[in-house]
Short mmCIF file of C-alpha atoms in Angstrom, two decimals:
data_model
loop_
_atom_site.label_atom_id
_atom_site.label_comp_id
_atom_site.label_asym_id
_atom_site.label_seq_id
_atom_site.Cartn_x
_atom_site.Cartn_y
_atom_site.Cartn_z
CA MET O 1 -10.87 37.42 -14.23
CA ARG O 2 -9.33 34.70 -12.08
CA ILE O 3 -10.10 34.54 -8.36
CA ALA O 4 -6.42 34.72 -7.51
CA THR O 5 -6.02 37.95 -9.48
CA VAL O 6 -9.07 39.53 -7.87
CA LEU O 7 -8.33 38.78 -4.25
CA ARG O 8 -4.70 37.90 -3.66
CA ALA O 9 -3.11 40.08 -0.96
CA PRO O 10 0.65 40.26 -0.23
CA LEU O 11 1.24 37.11 1.76
CA ALA O 12 4.40 38.36 3.41
CA VAL O 13 2.47 41.25 4.94
CA ALA O 14 -0.45 38.99 5.82
CA LEU O 15 1.75 36.50 7.60
CA ALA O 16 3.25 39.26 9.70
CA SER O 17 -0.26 40.29 10.73
CA LEU O 18 -0.65 36.91 12.45
CA LEU O 19 1.78 38.16 15.14
CA GLY O 20 4.37 35.48 14.80
CA LEU O 21 1.99 32.54 15.07
CA LEU O 22 4.40 30.46 13.00
CA LEU O 23 5.98 29.66 16.33
CA LEU O 24 2.72 28.15 17.55
CA GLY O 25 2.12 26.13 14.38
CA ALA O 26 5.00 23.68 14.77
CA ALA O 27 5.33 20.87 12.24
CA SER O 28 3.73 17.55 13.05
CA GLU O 29 5.60 14.28 13.14
CA GLU O 30 6.39 12.87 9.72
CA GLU O 31 4.25 10.08 8.38
CA PRO O 32 5.80 6.63 8.71
CA ALA O 33 7.97 5.44 5.85
CA GLY O 34 5.86 4.04 3.07
CA ALA O 35 2.75 5.98 4.06
CA PRO O 36 0.37 6.49 1.14
CA SER O 37 0.53 9.76 -0.76
CA GLY O 38 -3.25 9.90 -0.97
CA VAL O 39 -3.05 10.53 -4.73
CA ASP O 40 -4.21 8.29 -7.56
CA PRO O 41 -1.61 8.99 -10.31
CA SER O 42 -3.84 7.50 -12.99
CA ARG O 43 -6.35 10.33 -12.48
CA LEU O 44 -3.84 13.18 -12.78
CA PRO O 45 -3.06 15.42 -15.74
CA ALA O 46 0.28 14.44 -17.29
CA ALA O 47 2.09 17.49 -15.89
CA ALA O 48 0.88 16.75 -12.37
CA ARG O 49 1.78 13.09 -12.68
CA SER O 50 5.36 13.89 -13.69
CA SER O 51 5.70 16.28 -10.73
CA LEU O 52 4.17 13.92 -8.15
CA PRO O 53 7.46 12.29 -7.00
CA LEU O 54 8.92 15.75 -6.30
CA ILE O 55 5.76 16.82 -4.45
CA ILE O 56 5.84 13.70 -2.29
CA ASP O 57 9.53 14.24 -1.52
CA LEU O 58 9.14 17.95 -0.68
CA THR O 59 6.12 17.47 1.56
CA ALA O 60 7.56 14.42 3.35
CA ARG O 61 10.86 16.17 4.12
CA HIS O 62 9.71 19.71 4.79
CA CYS O 63 5.95 19.73 5.46
CA PRO O 64 4.43 16.34 6.38
CA GLU O 65 1.22 18.05 7.48
CA LEU O 66 0.58 19.12 3.86
CA PRO O 67 -0.89 16.10 2.02
CA PRO O 68 0.41 15.76 -1.56
CA VAL O 69 -3.15 15.50 -2.85
CA TRP O 70 -3.78 19.05 -1.56
CA VAL O 71 -0.81 20.33 -3.54
CA VAL O 72 -2.07 18.63 -6.68
CA ALA O 73 -5.62 19.92 -6.19
CA GLN O 74 -4.66 23.52 -5.37
CA VAL O 75 -2.31 23.81 -8.35
CA GLN O 76 -5.04 22.43 -10.59
CA ALA O 77 -7.41 25.13 -9.31
CA GLU O 78 -4.76 27.84 -9.75
CA SER O 79 -3.21 27.10 -13.13
CA GLY O 80 -4.56 23.81 -14.46
CA TRP O 81 -0.98 22.51 -14.13
CA ASP O 82 0.25 24.89 -16.84
CA ALA O 83 3.65 26.00 -15.54
CA ALA O 84 3.75 28.90 -18.01
CA ALA O 85 0.27 30.19 -17.10
CA THR O 86 -0.03 33.93 -16.43
CA SER O 87 -3.00 36.03 -15.36
CA GLY O 88 -2.58 39.74 -14.80
CA ASP O 89 0.48 40.06 -12.56
CA ALA O 90 0.41 36.39 -11.45
CA ALA O 91 2.39 33.54 -12.97
CA GLY O 92 3.28 29.88 -12.61
CA LEU O 93 1.71 26.81 -11.10
CA TYR O 94 0.55 28.54 -7.91
CA GLN O 95 -0.02 31.89 -9.64
CA PHE O 96 2.35 34.00 -7.53
CA ASP O 97 2.83 37.69 -8.13
CA GLU O 98 6.43 38.92 -8.23
CA ARG O 99 6.35 40.37 -4.72
CA ASN O 100 5.31 37.10 -3.12
CA TRP O 101 7.55 35.06 -5.39
CA THR O 102 10.68 36.96 -4.37
CA ALA O 103 9.59 36.96 -0.71
CA ALA O 104 9.39 33.17 -0.97
CA GLY O 105 12.95 33.02 -2.31
CA GLY O 106 12.42 33.08 -6.07
CA ASP O 107 14.29 35.26 -8.57
CA ARG O 108 13.02 38.65 -9.71
CA TRP O 109 11.29 38.64 -13.06
CA GLY O 110 12.32 41.94 -14.58
CA SER O 111 9.03 42.17 -16.46
CA VAL O 112 5.36 41.30 -16.18
CA PRO O 113 4.60 38.71 -17.38
CA PRO O 114 7.95 37.09 -16.54
CA PRO O 115 10.32 36.45 -19.45
CA PRO O 116 10.82 32.99 -20.97
CA GLY O 117 13.06 30.83 -18.80
CA ALA O 118 12.12 32.53 -15.49
CA ASP O 119 12.19 30.17 -12.53
CA VAL O 120 8.57 31.00 -11.66
CA THR O 121 7.42 29.32 -14.89
CA ASP O 122 9.63 26.23 -14.51
CA ALA O 123 7.57 23.51 -12.82
CA ARG O 124 10.32 21.98 -10.67
CA SER O 125 11.80 25.31 -9.64
CA HIS O 126 8.34 26.65 -8.89
CA LEU O 127 7.40 23.75 -6.62
CA ARG O 128 10.70 23.94 -4.71
CA VAL O 129 9.98 27.59 -3.88
CA ALA O 130 6.20 27.47 -3.55
CA ILE O 131 5.66 24.41 -1.34
CA PRO O 132 7.73 25.75 1.60
CA TRP O 133 5.91 29.09 1.26
CA VAL O 134 2.49 27.44 1.24
CA CYS O 135 3.62 25.33 4.20
CA ALA O 136 4.56 28.50 6.10
CA ASN O 137 1.01 29.74 5.56
CA LEU O 138 -0.37 26.40 6.76
CA ARG O 139 1.71 26.46 9.93
CA ALA O 140 0.81 30.07 10.62
CA VAL O 141 -2.92 29.48 10.38
CA THR O 142 -2.68 26.18 12.28
CA GLY O 143 -1.18 28.06 15.20
CA HIS O 144 -3.72 30.86 14.92
CA LEU O 145 -6.70 28.51 14.81
CA ALA O 146 -5.40 26.50 17.77
CA ALA O 147 -4.77 29.67 19.80
CA THR O 148 -8.19 31.17 19.07
CA GLY O 149 -10.38 28.06 18.90
CA LYS O 150 -11.72 28.95 15.47
CA PRO O 151 -13.35 25.92 13.82
CA ALA O 152 -11.94 26.20 10.27
CA ASP O 153 -9.83 23.33 8.98
CA PRO O 154 -6.21 24.57 8.78
CA LEU O 155 -5.92 23.36 5.19
CA ASP O 156 -8.98 25.38 4.21
CA ALA O 157 -7.55 28.40 6.06
CA MET O 158 -4.32 27.87 4.11
CA LEU O 159 -6.35 28.24 0.92
CA VAL O 160 -7.86 31.48 2.21
CA CYS O 161 -4.33 32.75 2.93
CA HIS O 162 -3.27 32.03 -0.60
CA ILE O 163 -6.27 33.46 -2.38
CA ALA O 164 -7.16 36.43 -0.16
CA GLY O 165 -4.41 37.00 2.40
CA CYS O 166 -3.88 35.56 5.87
CA ARG O 167 -5.45 38.61 7.50
CA ARG O 168 -8.82 37.29 6.27
CA VAL O 169 -8.21 34.24 8.46
CA ALA O 170 -7.01 36.29 11.43
CA GLN O 171 -9.86 38.82 11.28
CA SER O 172 -12.77 36.45 10.66
CA ALA O 173 -14.82 34.69 13.31
CA THR O 174 -14.29 31.15 12.01
CA GLY O 175 -11.14 31.47 9.89
CA ILE O 176 -13.22 31.51 6.68
CA PRO O 177 -14.56 35.05 6.15
CA GLU O 178 -18.23 35.73 5.59
CA ALA O 179 -19.51 38.84 3.84
CA GLY O 180 -19.10 41.86 6.08
CA GLU O 181 -16.08 40.69 8.10
CA ALA O 182 -12.31 40.80 7.64
CA GLY O 183 -12.72 43.53 5.01
CA CYS O 184 -14.57 41.04 2.80
CA GLY O 185 -17.72 42.03 0.94
CA LEU O 186 -20.27 39.70 -0.61
CA ARG O 187 -18.30 39.22 -3.83
CA CYS O 188 -15.10 38.54 -1.88
CA ALA O 189 -16.81 35.94 0.33
CA GLN O 190 -18.41 34.25 -2.68
CA LEU O 191 -15.10 34.03 -4.52
CA ILE O 192 -13.36 32.54 -1.50
CA ARG O 193 -16.10 29.94 -1.07
CA GLY O 194 -15.97 29.18 -4.78
CA TYR O 195 -12.20 28.71 -4.63
CA LEU O 196 -12.45 26.34 -1.68
CA GLY O 197 -15.19 24.43 -3.46
CA SER O 198 -13.04 24.13 -6.57
CA VAL O 199 -10.06 22.76 -4.65
CA HIS O 200 -12.26 20.29 -2.78
CA GLY O 201 -13.71 19.11 -6.06
CA TYR O 202 -10.21 18.31 -7.31
CA LEU O 203 -9.39 16.59 -4.00
CA ASP O 204 -12.28 14.22 -4.61
CA ARG O 205 -11.20 13.70 -8.22
CA TYR O 206 -7.52 12.97 -7.56
CA ALA O 207 -7.65 11.14 -4.23
CA ALA O 208 -6.50 7.53 -4.21
CA PRO O 209 -9.40 5.08 -4.12
CA ALA O 210 -10.17 3.57 -0.77
CA ASP O 211 -9.21 0.01 -1.67
CA PRO O 212 -10.87 -2.28 0.86
CA PRO O 213 -8.96 -5.00 2.70
CA PRO O 214 -9.12 -8.50 1.23
CA PRO O 215 -12.51 -10.25 1.46
CA GLY O 216 -12.83 -12.28 4.62
CA ASP O 217 -10.64 -9.89 6.61
CA ARG O 218 -13.13 -7.08 6.86
CA ALA O 219 -16.76 -6.21 7.31
CA PRO O 220 -18.60 -4.70 4.32
CA ALA O 221 -18.55 -0.91 4.05
CA GLU O 222 -22.36 -0.99 4.04
CA PRO O 223 -24.61 -3.42 5.95
CA ALA O 224 -26.33 -6.07 3.87
CA ASP O 225 -29.65 -4.94 5.32
CA PRO O 226 -30.66 -1.42 6.34
CA ALA O 227 -29.06 -0.34 9.59
CA PRO O 228 -31.25 -0.96 12.64
CA ALA O 229 -33.36 1.98 13.62
CA ALA O 230 -31.71 4.51 15.89
CA PRO O 231 -33.03 4.62 19.46
CA GLN O 232 -35.97 6.92 19.91
CA ALA O 233 -34.96 8.30 23.32
CA PRO O 234 -35.28 12.10 23.37
CA VAL O 235 -32.09 14.07 22.86
CA VAL O 236 -31.45 17.19 24.89
CA PRO O 237 -29.95 19.78 22.50
CA TYR O 238 -26.62 21.31 23.38
CA ALA O 239 -27.45 24.68 24.93
CA GLY O 240 -23.98 26.18 24.84
CA GLY O 241 -21.37 26.52 27.51
CA PRO O 242 -17.84 27.67 28.22
CA GLY O 243 -15.75 28.25 25.12
CA GLY O 244 -12.65 26.32 24.23
CA CYS O 245 -11.28 23.02 25.52
CA THR O 246 -11.98 23.59 29.21
CA LEU O 247 -14.06 20.66 30.53
CA PRO O 248 -12.56 17.40 31.85
CA ASP O 249 -12.36 14.52 29.39
CA PRO O 250 -13.86 11.45 31.13
CA THR O 251 -12.09 9.14 28.64
CA GLY O 252 -8.73 10.17 30.08
CA GLY O 253 -7.64 12.98 27.78
CA ARG O 254 -6.70 16.54 28.66
CA CYS O 255 -9.97 18.41 28.04
CA LEU O 256 -13.15 18.69 25.96
CA THR O 257 -15.34 21.47 24.63
CA GLY O 258 -18.87 21.78 25.96
CA ALA O 259 -20.48 20.33 22.83
CA THR O 260 -18.13 17.33 22.80
CA ARG O 261 -18.71 16.55 26.47
CA HIS O 262 -22.48 16.89 25.95
CA GLY O 263 -22.40 14.62 22.88
CA LEU O 264 -20.37 11.93 24.66
CA GLU O 265 -22.57 11.99 27.76
CA THR O 266 -25.78 11.92 25.70
CA ALA O 267 -24.58 8.94 23.65
CA ALA O 268 -23.54 7.14 26.82
CA ALA O 269 -26.99 7.68 28.34
CA VAL O 270 -28.77 6.44 25.21
CA PHE O 271 -26.51 3.45 24.48
CA GLY O 272 -25.75 2.21 27.99
CA GLY O 273 -22.35 3.75 28.65
CA TRP O 274 -19.15 4.30 26.72
CA ARG O 275 -16.96 1.75 28.50
CA ASP O 276 -17.79 -1.95 27.97
CA GLY O 277 -21.32 -0.98 27.00
CA PRO O 278 -23.64 -3.00 24.75
CA VAL O 279 -22.97 -0.62 21.84
CA ILE O 280 -19.87 1.41 22.72
CA ARG O 281 -17.10 -0.87 24.03
CA SER O 282 -14.58 1.94 24.49
CA ALA O 283 -14.04 5.59 23.63
CA GLY O 284 -11.24 8.12 23.34
CA CYS O 285 -11.65 11.86 22.86
CA TRP O 286 -8.82 14.33 23.48
CA ASP O 287 -5.51 13.23 21.97
CA ALA O 288 -2.42 15.14 20.81
CA HIS O 289 -2.56 13.51 17.33
CA ALA O 290 0.94 14.77 16.55
CA TRP O 291 0.85 13.03 13.16
CA ASN O 292 -2.25 14.98 12.13
CA PRO O 293 -2.22 18.53 13.57
CA ARG O 294 -5.41 19.51 11.76
CA SER O 295 -7.38 16.89 13.67
CA ASP O 296 -10.19 17.96 15.99
CA HIS O 297 -8.91 15.65 18.75
CA PRO O 298 -6.24 18.03 20.15
CA ARG O 299 -8.88 20.77 20.23
CA GLY O 300 -11.16 18.61 22.37
CA GLN O 301 -13.77 18.63 19.60
CA ALA O 302 -13.82 14.94 18.64
CA CYS O 303 -14.36 11.46 20.04
CA ASP O 304 -13.64 8.00 18.64
CA LEU O 305 -16.32 5.47 19.68
CA PHE O 306 -15.47 1.77 19.28
CA PRO O 307 -18.19 -0.89 18.90
CA THR O 308 -15.40 -3.50 18.66
CA GLN O 309 -11.78 -3.95 19.71
CA PRO O 310 -9.35 -1.43 18.17
CA GLY O 311 -7.75 -2.81 15.03
CA VAL O 312 -10.58 -5.27 14.33
CA PHE O 313 -13.04 -5.12 11.44
CA PRO O 314 -16.44 -5.49 13.16
CA GLU O 315 -18.92 -8.14 12.07
CA GLY O 316 -22.38 -9.25 13.07
CA ALA O 317 -23.76 -7.62 16.20
CA GLU O 318 -20.76 -5.29 16.58
CA LEU O 319 -21.11 -4.00 13.03
CA ALA O 320 -24.85 -3.47 13.55
CA ALA O 321 -24.11 -1.63 16.81
CA GLY O 322 -21.72 0.69 14.98
CA TRP O 323 -24.34 1.48 12.37
CA ARG O 324 -26.93 2.21 15.08
CA LEU O 325 -24.47 4.66 16.64
CA ALA O 326 -23.59 6.32 13.33
CA GLU O 327 -27.22 6.70 12.31
CA TRP O 328 -28.14 8.09 15.71
CA PHE O 329 -25.47 10.80 15.54
CA ARG O 330 -26.48 11.59 11.96
CA SER O 331 -30.16 11.85 12.92
CA ASN O 332 -29.31 14.14 15.85
CA ALA O 333 -26.56 16.16 14.18
CA GLY O 334 -28.39 19.45 14.67
CA PRO O 335 -29.15 19.33 18.39
CA LEU O 336 -25.78 17.73 19.18
CA ARG O 337 -23.80 20.21 17.01
CA VAL O 338 -22.18 17.40 15.00
CA LYS O 339 -19.62 18.73 12.54
CA TYR O 340 -18.91 15.46 10.69
CA LEU O 341 -18.79 11.67 11.05
CA ILE O 342 -16.41 9.02 9.64
CA TRP O 343 -17.39 5.35 9.74
CA GLN O 344 -16.79 2.24 7.61
CA GLY O 345 -14.66 4.07 5.05
CA ARG O 346 -17.35 6.73 4.61
CA TYR O 347 -17.50 10.43 5.48
CA TRP O 348 -20.65 12.43 6.26
CA ASP O 349 -21.37 15.99 7.34
CA PRO O 350 -24.64 17.97 7.29
CA GLY O 351 -23.78 19.39 3.86
CA VAL O 352 -22.94 16.05 2.20
CA THR O 353 -25.35 14.24 -0.10
CA ASP O 354 -25.09 10.45 0.01
CA SER O 355 -22.98 9.24 -2.92
CA GLY O 356 -22.53 5.53 -3.57
CA GLY O 357 -23.72 4.71 -0.08
CA TRP O 358 -23.89 6.37 3.34
CA GLY O 359 -22.21 9.77 2.97
CA ARG O 360 -19.31 9.72 0.54
CA ARG O 361 -16.08 7.76 0.23
CA TYR O 362 -13.49 8.66 2.87
CA THR O 363 -10.06 9.34 1.34
CA GLY O 364 -7.92 9.56 4.46
CA GLY O 365 -6.72 13.03 3.48
CA GLY O 366 -3.29 11.69 2.57
CA VAL O 367 -2.65 10.92 6.27
CA TYR O 368 -4.43 7.63 6.96
CA ASP O 369 -4.26 4.26 5.22
CA VAL O 370 -7.94 3.71 4.51
CA ARG O 371 -7.40 -0.03 3.98
CA ASP O 372 -6.52 -0.38 7.65
CA ALA O 373 -9.23 -1.09 10.25
CA THR O 374 -8.36 2.05 12.19
CA GLY O 375 -7.17 4.26 9.32
CA GLY O 376 -10.36 3.60 7.38
CA HIS O 377 -12.48 4.07 10.50
CA TYR O 378 -13.91 0.56 10.29
CA ASP O 379 -13.27 -0.21 13.97
CA HIS O 380 -14.57 3.09 15.31
CA LEU O 381 -16.94 5.95 14.62
CA HIS O 382 -15.22 9.33 14.57
CA VAL O 383 -17.49 12.18 15.69
CA SER O 384 -16.35 15.81 15.39
CA PHE O 385 -18.35 18.60 16.97
CA ALA O 386 -18.74 22.12 15.62
CA GLU O 387 -17.93 23.85 18.92
#
């Protein structure tokens, strides 16, 4: 039996349980005109490829914080892009049941499964109804996570909403329920994790390749020789502290969490400062990041550390300095509570196995142009902290 059929709870009821947090999860600024969709059309099933222009249009106009590649990947996990797919009382690309479909604005079916010609089984009609509904879930959980400081990525929490009900997000400690919380037993938690894993697998499959800038205008994604050894100075583990974004941000932002402030100060001590230092030339931590509301920066949980000038592809000593910094954070991820790193067009977190180089290819999530020095994280190391 499909995951959606096993776990799906009425989303209209679940959204109400978030106590109106839609108001907190306001839409981000739209991406600039011509921003990449983040999707490689050549990798898509034919049905997804034909629907991609509509997906890009709907997300750009109504939900810019929902990357098109996430729509493509979630629908693939739900229905395999079979618009007529049915499973139990669920139907269509996103596998809605009739209650949620009509709550989203679709027509009643009159029978289960829906009759031929029903709007829920027409791909274009389905996407026009479903994408705003999924976006409402995304905005609800974005507001909830920001208000509570839970560490889940809003897009992952959106998936939990869809597969198991938004109350699982609201009643869990992190936004992703573990067995024994939010009314979720072991089987429930396993199915949710499996669903998220499936969608992420399709994200990797369908994401646009990170085409590098032209030769001569960029540094290589990997150093020609192994990165210099990380400094051996002892690292004091983060011992915990006040919750939330409450500490001053010395880089000029609004606030930082305890782990972020500790990580920044520890790196500065090891590498000779974070402003005009021999390794870190400049740094920025808290930032509103209105174009990317799921970023850790507005939560005070991330810093960008620049071994070169912003907008410049580092070379020579600056590139080597960046690799020293990246390797040091990776080596000390546990004691420093590092959540993930992005550097030189690559992404790494403690659960990632190296694939084709350091970490895995960074896709930009449909938000950033990975060919750009800043968008691809060539000019800076992004460090996110788990608390």
